[in-house]
Amino acid sequence: MIKIKKILVVSEGRNTGIRILNQLNQLLGKYVEVDNMLISEMKSKEADADLILFTSAHFLIRASRYIDSSVPTLVAKRVIDHKNIKEIISIEYDEDVLFINDSYESTKEAIEQLYELGLDHVRYNAYYPGCSSFPQLQTAITPGEGQLAPYKPEKLIDIGSRILDVETIHEITRILDVDKFLKDSLITDYIRDIVEISREIDESRKTSNESMQMLQMIVNTLDYGVAFVNSNGIIMSINSKFEYILGLKKKCILEKNFQDIIRTPINELKDNSTFQAKIENKEVSINVRQVNFSKRYGFVISVKINKSSNETDIKTSFTASSYVKRNLHNFDDYLTINNNVFNMINRAKKFSKSDGTVLITGENGTGKEILAQAIHMNSYRSSKSFVPINIATLTSNLVEAELFGYEEGTFTGAVKGGKMGIFEIADGGTIFIDEIGDVPVDVQAKLLRVLEEKRIRKIGSADELSVDVRIISATNKNLLDLIKENKFRLDLFYRLNILPLETIPLRKRKEDVEFLLKYFININLDDKKIKSLNEFFAQETIEFLNKYQWPGNVRELINLIEYLMLIYEGEKISLNHLHSYMHNVNGERRIFLDEYEDWVLRKFSENKNMPVGRAKIAEIAIEEGMDIKEGKIRRIISDLKNMGLINDDGSKGSKITELGEKTLAEIYK
């Protein structure tokens, strides 16, 4: 009789869980029993199963403390159900749609999969619970989460919850040893679905794509820049000359607001308007023409360089794209299983919905910039720039220039045409000032004025500029101590500390040590992942790392793992493999020996009046019944020499050193 295996599907929403439950029942219903549990229920319910299947890697992290480490776990890879997307193909080219899902990560992932399927003829605007900024659009698409819609769209396309991909299904059957019962037609049906939907996409868009390619080739031959801007002012298409004139890559221009890319005196786009502007230190003429379509309109923008403009200055100008960070972190990237850290993250999430100034304090290596990026990504400013600056990396006379910019000719070595400061670059977005405690006192007064009046003055300029930025600052110093030493202004502290956030050092979140060690080890392993640290570390190493104070916090832990992965050769990591500085106590290095190293060193101590070689040690091992071969003895002797515990005695062998005797005395005192 076949034993029925139990699968527990852990999801955030019930719809997703039920969809996967039904899919598994259809494929393996006779051989498995499938149940669904919400991630929010894991604290109070017992996870009884032969396999726990998580719909997100983040859920596995959150649930790791509540599940038995002996129970296999798997993070599901999910894909759009190809049978349900035919309706998307009929949406008009270049139309904006609202994409609704239950979380930021799942929304982002689903949109990426639609693009991968070739359904990139529309623009997907993300919406998920907690999203504070979204457009009102006629058409919305959702993978089974229509109840989350923030308003009632004219047309709602429900493509159903995403399903398990083939790789995940086969991994499930392998873990549960039921792969022989999997339907033979699974792969065939899956590929047939993809081929069928791909054919429909190709047929419906072939003519359109050919026409677009031909048009793009023609436009790229023009000797002036051309861009198409939609009715909302968003740049949708450009030619190569437009990139050259702006000194920006295409990816930094498309999907951006025209007014943010070309800072011009014009307030709104109007048909048949022409005006002059300065771009990248070039004098240019800009012409606007409105074009009308059946249901919408847009503008064709042409940009010509005036003949008197000096084109050689284009590479010397500073642009926003050279500062703006891409691929910013979100709150899910702050890895933890500690309740106090979860509370800190929840506070940061609340701060992201405000526009108040945030001050993040905490030790180095505790993820202050990750929090700053996540706050920005979840704020209404998320579509604008996130511009970081580390004050500690700048000399005192450069800080003001970097923050506020300067006019041409202000000082020797100044960039021709002047330079934009980060406040001007980040207008509309967020500035992250790291090591705020290192800002020179004279610059602090100017920074305070910016916070109070939202205006800046470049070095060498008599004019002021209005700026709209949010400031998030961070420091590992005690600002109150700096205030007592007259190194930091009290009034600036109060302006920065409106929304305080303090990170928690790793030594105060001990449960995170083993969790993070396993997480980063598995990221670096190419083959089978470890389920327990005992598979990678010797037990005494685990105990040491749990007691270690981690002065460098998570950054130090990550660096340690990167080092250990380079020297890892399959044998468990002993204490002596760790960085030597980790063993230092009161300025002296502690030496740790494993069982075999200890035994070999004692043999040298017992024979300290005569040199001993590996052959002699091997003979003693046989006599004493010690299971250690000559090859391993050779490696141990080499390690003991490197630690200074034994040294060579000519060609006769080796002798124990004074440090070796001292080490044994410490071990056996």
XYZ file of C-alpha atoms in Angstrom:
669
model
C 0.000 0.000 0.000
C 1.332 3.434 -0.998
C 1.870 5.831 1.902
C 0.147 9.176 1.318
C 2.624 12.068 1.649
C 1.579 15.383 3.203
C 2.370 18.761 1.612
C 1.745 22.027 3.449
C 1.477 25.091 1.199
C 2.351 28.300 3.106
C 1.113 31.498 1.426
C 0.215 35.060 2.355
C -3.250 35.011 0.766
C -5.832 32.230 0.703
C -6.461 32.550 -3.061
C -2.830 31.770 -3.897
C -2.706 28.837 -1.505
C -5.906 27.271 -2.848
C -4.768 27.680 -6.472
C -1.528 25.770 -5.788
C -3.389 23.219 -3.638
C -5.754 22.509 -6.563
C -2.864 22.248 -9.028
C -1.074 19.675 -6.853
C -4.269 17.721 -6.350
C -4.816 17.566 -10.119
C -1.297 16.285 -10.686
C -0.759 13.999 -7.667
C -4.102 13.794 -5.917
C -3.974 10.032 -5.358
C -0.549 10.095 -3.766
C -0.388 13.299 -1.739
C -2.517 15.136 0.797
C -2.270 18.908 0.388
C -3.192 21.544 2.955
C -2.844 25.330 2.991
C -1.740 27.564 5.863
C -1.332 31.330 5.865
C 2.047 32.682 6.960
C 0.204 34.612 9.680
C -1.073 31.317 11.159
C 2.319 29.660 11.616
C 2.804 31.005 15.142
C -0.332 29.286 16.430
C -0.678 26.159 14.264
C 1.540 23.109 14.028
C 3.173 22.593 10.633
C 2.684 18.813 10.294
C 3.868 17.700 6.848
C 6.402 15.688 4.866
C 7.209 18.822 2.857
C 6.508 22.508 3.512
C 6.140 24.526 0.299
C 6.524 28.309 0.643
C 5.224 30.688 -2.019
C 7.984 33.207 -1.188
C 11.558 32.985 0.078
C 10.705 35.730 2.562
C 7.982 33.531 4.109
C 10.537 30.752 4.654
C 12.755 33.228 6.518
C 9.867 34.391 8.693
C 8.690 30.864 9.449
C 12.048 29.198 10.098
C 11.728 29.536 13.875
C 8.349 27.763 13.927
C 9.183 24.644 11.892
C 11.134 21.489 12.644
C 14.523 21.686 10.907
C 14.214 18.001 9.966
C 11.158 18.675 7.756
C 12.149 19.405 4.130
C 11.245 22.882 2.875
C 11.039 24.296 -0.635
C 10.422 27.763 -2.055
C 8.042 27.523 -5.006
C 8.851 29.073 -8.343
C 5.572 30.312 -9.791
C 4.652 31.363 -13.304
C 1.747 33.020 -15.053
C -0.810 30.445 -16.223
C -0.437 30.681 -20.017
C -4.044 29.641 -20.603
C -5.350 32.806 -18.950
C -3.459 35.591 -20.716
C -5.064 35.669 -24.150
C -7.167 38.682 -23.185
C -4.031 40.731 -22.495
C -2.944 40.342 -26.126
C -5.985 42.348 -27.279
C -5.023 45.412 -25.195
C -3.921 48.261 -27.442
C -0.218 48.924 -27.910
C 1.324 51.391 -25.422
C -1.738 51.424 -23.109
C -1.303 51.955 -19.366
C -2.894 49.299 -17.144
C -3.026 48.813 -13.384
C -1.544 45.502 -12.192
C -3.006 44.418 -8.831
C -1.422 41.835 -6.529
C -1.109 41.086 -2.805
C 2.460 42.328 -2.106
C 5.252 44.407 -3.590
C 7.465 41.397 -4.375
C 4.740 39.253 -5.961
C 3.549 42.212 -8.041
C 7.044 42.939 -9.308
C 7.719 39.266 -10.080
C 4.423 38.759 -11.954
C 4.977 41.870 -14.117
C 8.486 40.655 -14.985
C 7.043 37.295 -16.066
C 4.492 39.004 -18.333
C 7.346 40.870 -19.990
C 9.279 37.605 -20.368
C 6.255 36.036 -22.078
C 6.415 38.796 -24.683
C 3.470 40.779 -23.357
C 5.447 43.998 -23.292
C 3.153 46.012 -25.568
C 1.449 47.592 -22.526
C 2.782 49.468 -19.488
C 2.032 47.819 -16.151
C 1.533 50.174 -13.197
C 1.948 48.261 -9.934
C -0.588 48.328 -7.110
C -0.476 46.312 -3.873
C -1.746 46.855 -0.302
C 0.174 49.753 1.195
C 1.013 51.304 -2.187
C 0.425 55.022 -1.702
C 0.763 56.222 -5.305
C -1.090 54.763 -8.281
C -2.869 56.102 -11.381
C -6.624 55.882 -12.102
C -6.765 53.715 -15.241
C -9.546 52.167 -17.295
C -8.037 48.670 -17.425
C -6.690 46.559 -14.569
C -5.067 43.108 -14.551
C -4.825 40.833 -11.524
C -3.706 37.253 -10.763
C -6.798 36.410 -8.687
C -6.627 39.413 -6.337
C -9.380 41.606 -7.775
C -10.807 42.267 -4.307
C -7.727 44.399 -3.582
C -8.515 46.928 -6.343
C -8.322 50.500 -4.953
C -11.176 51.556 -7.259
C -13.529 49.932 -9.778
C -11.880 49.929 -13.220
C -13.938 49.840 -16.410
C -12.312 46.528 -17.339
C -10.789 43.975 -14.943
C -8.804 41.113 -16.485
C -8.323 38.270 -14.013
C -5.516 35.965 -15.189
C -5.826 33.762 -12.099
C -3.239 33.073 -9.398
C 0.201 32.070 -10.613
C 0.871 28.335 -10.695
C 3.891 26.160 -9.883
C 6.443 25.871 -12.660
C 7.645 22.524 -13.980
C 10.960 22.661 -12.100
C 9.188 23.094 -8.751
C 6.764 20.268 -9.491
C 9.588 17.862 -10.267
C 11.493 18.949 -7.157
C 8.384 18.247 -5.032
C 7.995 14.760 -6.474
C 11.710 14.053 -6.012
C 11.694 15.093 -2.330
C 8.575 13.021 -1.608
C 9.756 10.111 -3.807
C 6.553 10.135 -5.878
C 8.073 11.227 -9.197
C 7.158 7.907 -10.794
C 3.477 8.837 -10.382
C 3.755 12.200 -12.163
C 1.738 12.356 -15.341
C 3.915 11.779 -18.390
C 2.090 14.479 -20.331
C 2.963 17.300 -17.901
C 5.973 18.618 -19.801
C 4.306 18.104 -23.174
C 1.183 20.003 -22.117
C 3.245 22.793 -20.589
C 5.347 23.317 -23.720
C 2.285 23.108 -25.979
C 0.601 25.880 -23.966
C 3.663 28.116 -24.304
C 4.019 27.480 -28.049
C 0.334 28.182 -28.633
C 0.292 31.468 -26.736
C 3.625 32.532 -28.280
C 2.191 31.953 -31.754
C -0.797 34.172 -30.959
C 1.475 36.913 -29.622
C 3.700 36.728 -32.690
C 0.822 36.780 -35.172
C -0.932 39.698 -33.487
C 2.214 41.818 -33.293
C 4.380 40.794 -36.229
C 3.243 43.587 -38.545
C 3.390 46.150 -35.752
C 6.933 45.142 -34.754
C 8.212 45.321 -38.339
C 6.724 48.776 -38.746
C 8.224 49.964 -35.435
C 11.688 48.665 -36.361
C 11.572 50.397 -39.732
C 10.402 53.657 -38.160
C 13.149 53.508 -35.495
C 15.824 53.008 -38.187
C 14.581 56.070 -40.054
C 14.390 58.258 -36.932
C 17.918 57.262 -35.845
C 19.365 58.694 -39.066
C 18.169 62.225 -38.193
C 20.822 64.742 -37.115
C 18.687 66.123 -34.277
C 17.155 64.567 -31.187
C 13.590 63.283 -31.319
C 11.415 62.055 -28.449
C 7.767 61.058 -28.134
C 6.118 62.193 -24.902
C 2.641 61.022 -23.877
C -0.137 63.253 -22.571
C 1.123 62.798 -18.990
C 4.558 64.145 -19.885
C 6.280 60.729 -19.789
C 9.022 60.074 -22.378
C 8.024 56.928 -24.290
C 10.470 56.783 -27.207
C 13.697 58.515 -28.294
C 16.257 58.320 -31.059
C 20.019 57.886 -30.618
C 20.750 61.596 -31.200
C 18.472 62.493 -28.267
C 20.640 60.289 -26.027
C 23.798 61.987 -27.287
C 22.544 65.530 -26.714
C 21.433 64.775 -23.150
C 24.542 62.753 -22.306
C 22.317 60.024 -20.838
C 21.706 56.382 -21.675
C 18.326 55.352 -23.062
C 17.415 53.451 -19.900
C 17.888 56.640 -17.854
C 15.484 58.616 -20.097
C 12.595 56.323 -20.998
C 9.622 56.266 -18.613
C 10.876 59.501 -16.984
C 8.979 62.784 -16.832
C 10.031 65.221 -19.559
C 10.340 68.066 -17.043
C 12.697 65.974 -14.847
C 15.034 65.139 -17.749
C 15.020 68.490 -19.554
C 14.897 71.265 -16.979
C 13.324 74.035 -19.029
C 11.540 77.334 -18.390
C 8.365 75.934 -19.895
C 5.730 74.773 -17.365
C 3.643 72.625 -19.689
C 3.886 71.130 -23.149
C 1.937 73.034 -25.802
C 1.448 72.413 -29.513
C 3.618 74.484 -31.861
C 5.797 75.876 -29.050
C 9.513 76.599 -29.485
C 11.994 77.717 -26.859
C 15.698 77.823 -25.992
C 17.332 75.882 -23.159
C 20.719 74.829 -21.832
C 21.328 71.071 -21.654
C 24.658 69.556 -20.661
C 26.263 72.990 -21.069
C 24.872 73.258 -24.626
C 22.530 75.869 -25.994
C 19.691 73.997 -27.743
C 16.425 74.756 -29.505
C 13.418 72.671 -28.467
C 10.326 72.323 -30.653
C 7.019 70.769 -29.530
C 4.327 69.353 -31.827
C 1.144 67.666 -30.601
C 0.068 64.426 -32.322
C -3.407 62.905 -31.960
C -4.431 59.245 -32.011
C -7.855 57.622 -31.949
C -8.185 57.643 -28.149
C -5.247 59.681 -26.876
C -2.627 62.228 -27.802
C 1.036 62.991 -27.193
C 3.893 65.243 -28.261
C 6.845 64.914 -30.616
C 9.802 66.816 -29.166
C 12.730 67.758 -31.401
C 15.995 69.033 -29.899
C 18.682 70.734 -31.993
C 22.101 71.935 -30.824
C 22.637 75.596 -31.701
C 25.692 76.000 -33.927
C 27.395 78.297 -31.443
C 27.247 75.693 -28.714
C 30.484 73.948 -27.787
C 29.841 70.218 -28.051
C 33.088 69.238 -26.367
C 31.719 70.101 -22.928
C 29.164 67.307 -22.895
C 31.305 64.834 -20.975
C 32.421 67.312 -18.305
C 28.956 68.075 -16.988
C 27.578 66.261 -13.973
C 24.198 64.632 -14.485
C 21.684 63.078 -12.175
C 22.239 59.666 -13.724
C 25.810 59.581 -12.399
C 24.500 59.766 -8.842
C 21.176 57.928 -8.787
C 21.387 54.391 -7.398
C 19.606 51.619 -9.308
C 18.219 48.337 -7.947
C 17.473 49.767 -4.525
C 16.830 47.544 -1.515
C 13.401 46.985 -0.007
C 12.347 45.949 3.502
C 12.442 42.248 2.571
C 16.203 42.592 2.047
C 16.739 43.334 5.749
C 17.160 39.692 6.823
C 16.210 38.729 10.373
C 14.160 36.404 12.574
C 14.468 38.656 15.634
C 11.255 40.177 17.015
C 12.921 43.438 18.058
C 14.270 43.893 14.537
C 10.816 43.148 13.077
C 9.435 45.911 15.310
C 12.154 48.277 14.085
C 11.328 47.445 10.441
C 7.607 47.979 11.058
C 8.422 51.411 12.477
C 10.478 52.165 9.355
C 7.533 51.112 7.170
C 5.356 53.656 8.962
C 8.040 56.308 8.465
C 8.022 55.597 4.713
C 4.410 56.828 4.493
C 5.416 60.152 6.034
C 7.631 62.802 4.449
C 9.415 63.646 7.697
C 13.188 63.714 8.117
C 14.578 60.367 9.345
C 17.709 59.892 11.470
C 19.044 56.312 11.500
C 21.568 55.583 14.242
C 23.482 52.400 14.913
C 26.807 50.623 14.603
C 28.616 50.053 11.331
C 27.424 46.999 9.426
C 23.840 47.058 10.757
C 22.180 47.934 7.434
C 21.449 51.635 7.811
C 21.543 52.282 4.052
C 19.301 49.274 3.339
C 16.686 50.872 5.619
C 17.123 54.268 3.945
C 16.636 52.771 0.479
C 13.600 50.765 1.639
C 11.979 53.858 3.177
C 12.456 55.695 -0.122
C 11.151 52.758 -2.183
C 7.933 52.660 -0.142
C 7.368 56.427 -0.134
C 5.472 58.533 -2.640
C 8.885 59.693 -3.878
C 9.837 56.180 -5.043
C 9.629 57.110 -8.738
C 12.152 59.911 -8.190
C 15.882 59.880 -7.428
C 17.539 58.318 -4.386
C 20.890 60.098 -4.064
C 23.369 58.867 -1.418
C 26.411 60.712 -0.137
C 28.919 59.535 2.478
C 30.354 62.559 4.256
C 33.228 60.542 5.754
C 34.671 59.931 2.267
C 34.980 63.659 1.500
C 37.478 66.259 2.615
C 35.902 69.102 4.588
C 36.302 71.621 1.748
C 34.462 69.312 -0.697
C 31.375 68.671 1.447
C 29.644 71.966 0.649
C 30.391 71.638 -3.084
C 28.927 68.124 -3.182
C 25.810 69.115 -1.243
C 24.990 72.440 -2.904
C 27.039 72.597 -6.137
C 28.997 75.539 -7.498
C 29.074 78.024 -10.362
C 31.670 78.020 -13.144
C 34.961 79.679 -12.211
C 34.290 79.590 -8.455
C 37.678 78.083 -7.661
C 40.720 76.565 -9.351
C 39.912 73.149 -10.800
C 36.171 73.779 -10.930
C 34.342 71.906 -13.686
C 33.586 74.062 -16.720
C 29.944 75.071 -16.614
C 29.750 74.530 -12.877
C 28.331 71.568 -11.041
C 24.963 70.501 -9.673
C 24.892 69.586 -5.993
C 23.000 66.557 -4.750
C 20.107 68.694 -3.451
C 19.486 69.928 -6.979
C 19.997 66.469 -8.485
C 17.595 64.828 -6.011
C 14.843 67.443 -6.420
C 11.558 65.583 -5.901
C 13.318 62.557 -4.453
C 15.350 61.508 -1.408
C 18.865 62.353 -0.208
C 20.641 59.867 2.047
C 23.437 61.553 4.022
C 25.586 58.866 5.624
C 27.982 59.731 8.481
C 26.044 62.947 9.186
C 28.142 63.419 12.335
C 31.145 64.241 10.126
C 29.546 67.289 8.472
C 31.770 70.343 9.174
C 30.239 72.814 11.642
C 30.181 75.687 9.122
C 28.248 73.526 6.623
C 25.788 72.442 9.336
C 24.303 75.969 9.445
C 23.639 75.884 5.684
C 22.160 72.396 5.943
C 19.822 73.590 8.698
C 18.661 76.445 6.463
C 17.852 74.018 3.636
C 15.770 71.920 6.019
C 13.855 74.970 7.236
C 13.407 76.941 3.999
C 13.750 74.289 1.244
C 16.143 76.559 -0.658
C 19.836 76.267 -1.571
C 22.516 78.630 -2.871
C 25.367 77.256 -4.958
C 28.924 78.242 -4.085
C 29.723 81.411 -6.024
C 26.087 82.229 -6.823
C 23.894 85.078 -5.586
C 20.695 83.302 -6.592
C 18.719 80.766 -4.590
C 17.031 77.639 -5.906
C 13.932 75.986 -4.466
C 14.360 72.255 -3.791
C 11.884 69.600 -2.754
C 13.775 66.728 -1.148
C 13.373 64.359 1.755
C 16.454 63.871 3.914
C 17.342 60.561 5.529
C 20.578 60.730 7.500
C 22.594 58.108 9.347
C 25.477 57.950 11.801
C 27.346 55.487 13.993
C 28.343 58.303 16.368
C 26.566 59.652 19.433
C 25.394 63.061 18.218
C 24.553 64.190 21.770
C 28.194 63.649 22.742
C 29.275 65.660 19.685
C 26.884 68.446 20.742
C 28.557 68.582 24.184
C 31.921 68.867 22.431
C 30.564 71.721 20.221
C 31.096 69.573 17.122
C 27.419 69.309 16.186
C 24.602 71.878 16.309
C 21.747 71.140 18.710
C 19.175 72.855 16.450
C 20.285 70.713 13.480
C 19.985 67.568 15.612
C 16.350 68.421 16.426
C 15.588 69.006 12.721
C 17.175 65.692 11.694
C 15.771 63.618 14.559
C 12.072 64.077 13.761
C 11.679 60.352 12.956
C 14.419 58.464 14.867
C 15.296 54.887 13.982
C 17.933 52.838 15.825
C 19.364 49.660 14.355
C 20.128 46.673 16.585
C 23.672 45.215 16.662
C 24.105 41.546 15.877
C 25.327 40.686 19.391
C 21.867 41.711 20.695
C 19.988 39.509 18.211
C 21.731 36.200 18.834
C 19.141 34.072 17.013
C 20.072 35.906 13.815
C 23.678 34.652 13.921
C 22.961 31.030 12.947
C 20.099 32.099 10.668
C 22.316 34.514 8.710
C 25.294 32.144 8.622
C 23.158 29.421 7.028
C 21.493 31.901 4.664
C 24.743 33.298 3.255
C 26.450 29.892 3.114
C 23.594 28.536 0.990
C 23.748 31.558 -1.320
C 27.392 30.707 -2.061
C 27.024 26.928 -2.377
C 26.673 25.683 -5.947
C 25.595 22.154 -5.099
C 23.307 20.820 -2.356
C 22.323 23.410 0.245
C 22.925 22.791 3.951
C 19.978 22.354 6.317
C 22.079 22.658 9.484
C 25.276 24.515 10.364
C 26.710 21.210 11.627
C 27.101 20.204 7.976
C 29.573 23.080 7.442
C 31.105 23.947 10.828
C 32.670 21.885 13.598
C 30.563 22.088 16.764
C 33.140 24.153 18.671
C 33.162 26.667 15.787
C 29.388 27.087 16.007
C 29.645 27.639 19.761
C 32.417 30.195 19.249
C 30.476 32.124 16.573
C 27.395 32.239 18.815
C 29.465 33.728 21.656
C 31.446 36.068 19.409
C 30.522 39.767 19.796
C 30.518 40.631 16.038
C 31.886 44.191 16.267
C 31.450 44.532 12.483
C 27.879 43.176 12.678
C 26.215 41.669 9.576
C 28.833 43.139 7.238
C 31.549 41.286 9.189
C 29.517 38.062 9.077
C 29.055 38.318 5.296
C 32.765 38.995 4.777
C 33.652 35.972 6.933
C 31.422 33.678 4.876
C 32.902 34.960 1.601
C 36.383 34.159 2.947
C 35.407 30.705 4.241
C 33.761 29.755 0.942
C 37.056 30.440 -0.847
C 39.052 28.115 1.423
C 36.296 25.492 1.905
C 37.348 22.062 0.598
C 34.549 19.877 1.929
C 35.836 19.362 5.469
C 34.072 21.067 8.366
C 35.362 24.524 9.247
C 37.356 24.488 12.466
C 38.149 27.407 14.771
C 41.578 27.822 13.207
C 39.989 28.528 9.817
C 38.411 31.733 11.162
C 40.100 35.118 10.770
C 43.002 35.371 13.208
C 41.752 38.666 14.685
C 38.595 36.907 15.892
C 40.737 34.893 18.334
C 42.421 37.912 19.929
C 41.693 38.382 23.636
C 43.339 41.278 25.496
C 45.757 41.693 22.608
C 46.817 38.021 22.574
C 45.746 35.519 19.963
C 43.816 32.497 21.206
C 44.650 29.249 19.409
C 42.038 26.519 18.990
C 42.809 22.933 18.081
C 40.483 20.216 16.871
C 40.673 16.650 18.209
C 43.359 15.462 15.752
C 45.509 18.599 15.947
C 45.430 18.383 19.747
C 46.529 14.715 19.664
C 49.383 15.328 17.191
C 50.682 18.335 19.172
C 50.662 16.260 22.383
C 52.766 13.595 20.646
C 55.352 16.275 19.829
C 55.237 17.430 23.464
C 55.714 13.882 24.758
C 58.760 13.505 22.477
C 60.142 17.032 22.920
C 63.688 15.831 23.516
C 63.942 14.414 20.004
C 62.765 15.499 16.536
C 59.634 13.678 15.306
C 58.474 13.175 11.694
C 55.102 12.176 10.230
C 56.163 8.522 9.875
C 56.838 8.330 13.633
C 53.491 10.004 14.401
C 51.751 7.493 12.112
C 53.397 4.594 14.019
C 52.230 6.031 17.361
C 48.696 6.434 15.926
C 48.576 2.720 15.071
C 49.879 1.775 18.522
C 47.315 3.946 20.305
C 44.436 3.025 17.982
C 44.055 6.579 16.718
C 42.159 6.638 13.397
C 44.389 9.075 11.511
C 46.198 8.350 8.242
C 49.653 9.587 7.221
C 48.219 11.981 4.584
C 46.125 13.752 7.210
C 49.099 13.813 9.596
C 51.120 15.606 6.876
C 48.419 18.312 6.593
C 48.139 18.703 10.391
C 51.911 19.084 10.774
C 51.848 21.778 8.101
C 49.029 23.614 9.935
C 50.834 23.368 13.293
C 53.947 24.871 11.701
C 51.907 27.731 10.242
C 50.504 28.432 13.727
C 54.029 28.464 15.171
C 53.342 25.502 17.476
C 56.107 23.300 16.025
C 59.132 24.043 13.868
C 61.526 22.130 11.630
C 64.617 20.540 13.066
C 66.698 20.056 9.929
C 65.897 16.894 7.986
C 65.193 14.796 11.063
C 61.704 16.070 11.802
C 60.059 18.755 13.941
C 59.950 19.837 17.595
C 57.304 21.546 19.677
C 57.888 25.282 20.274
C 57.443 27.343 23.412
C 54.135 28.619 21.986
C 53.072 25.010 21.418
C 53.749 24.112 25.060
C 51.925 27.265 26.210
C 48.911 26.366 24.043
C 48.688 22.861 25.536
C 48.997 24.320 29.028
C 46.072 26.665 28.311
C 43.952 23.783 27.011
C 44.645 21.448 29.936
C 44.895 23.917 32.823
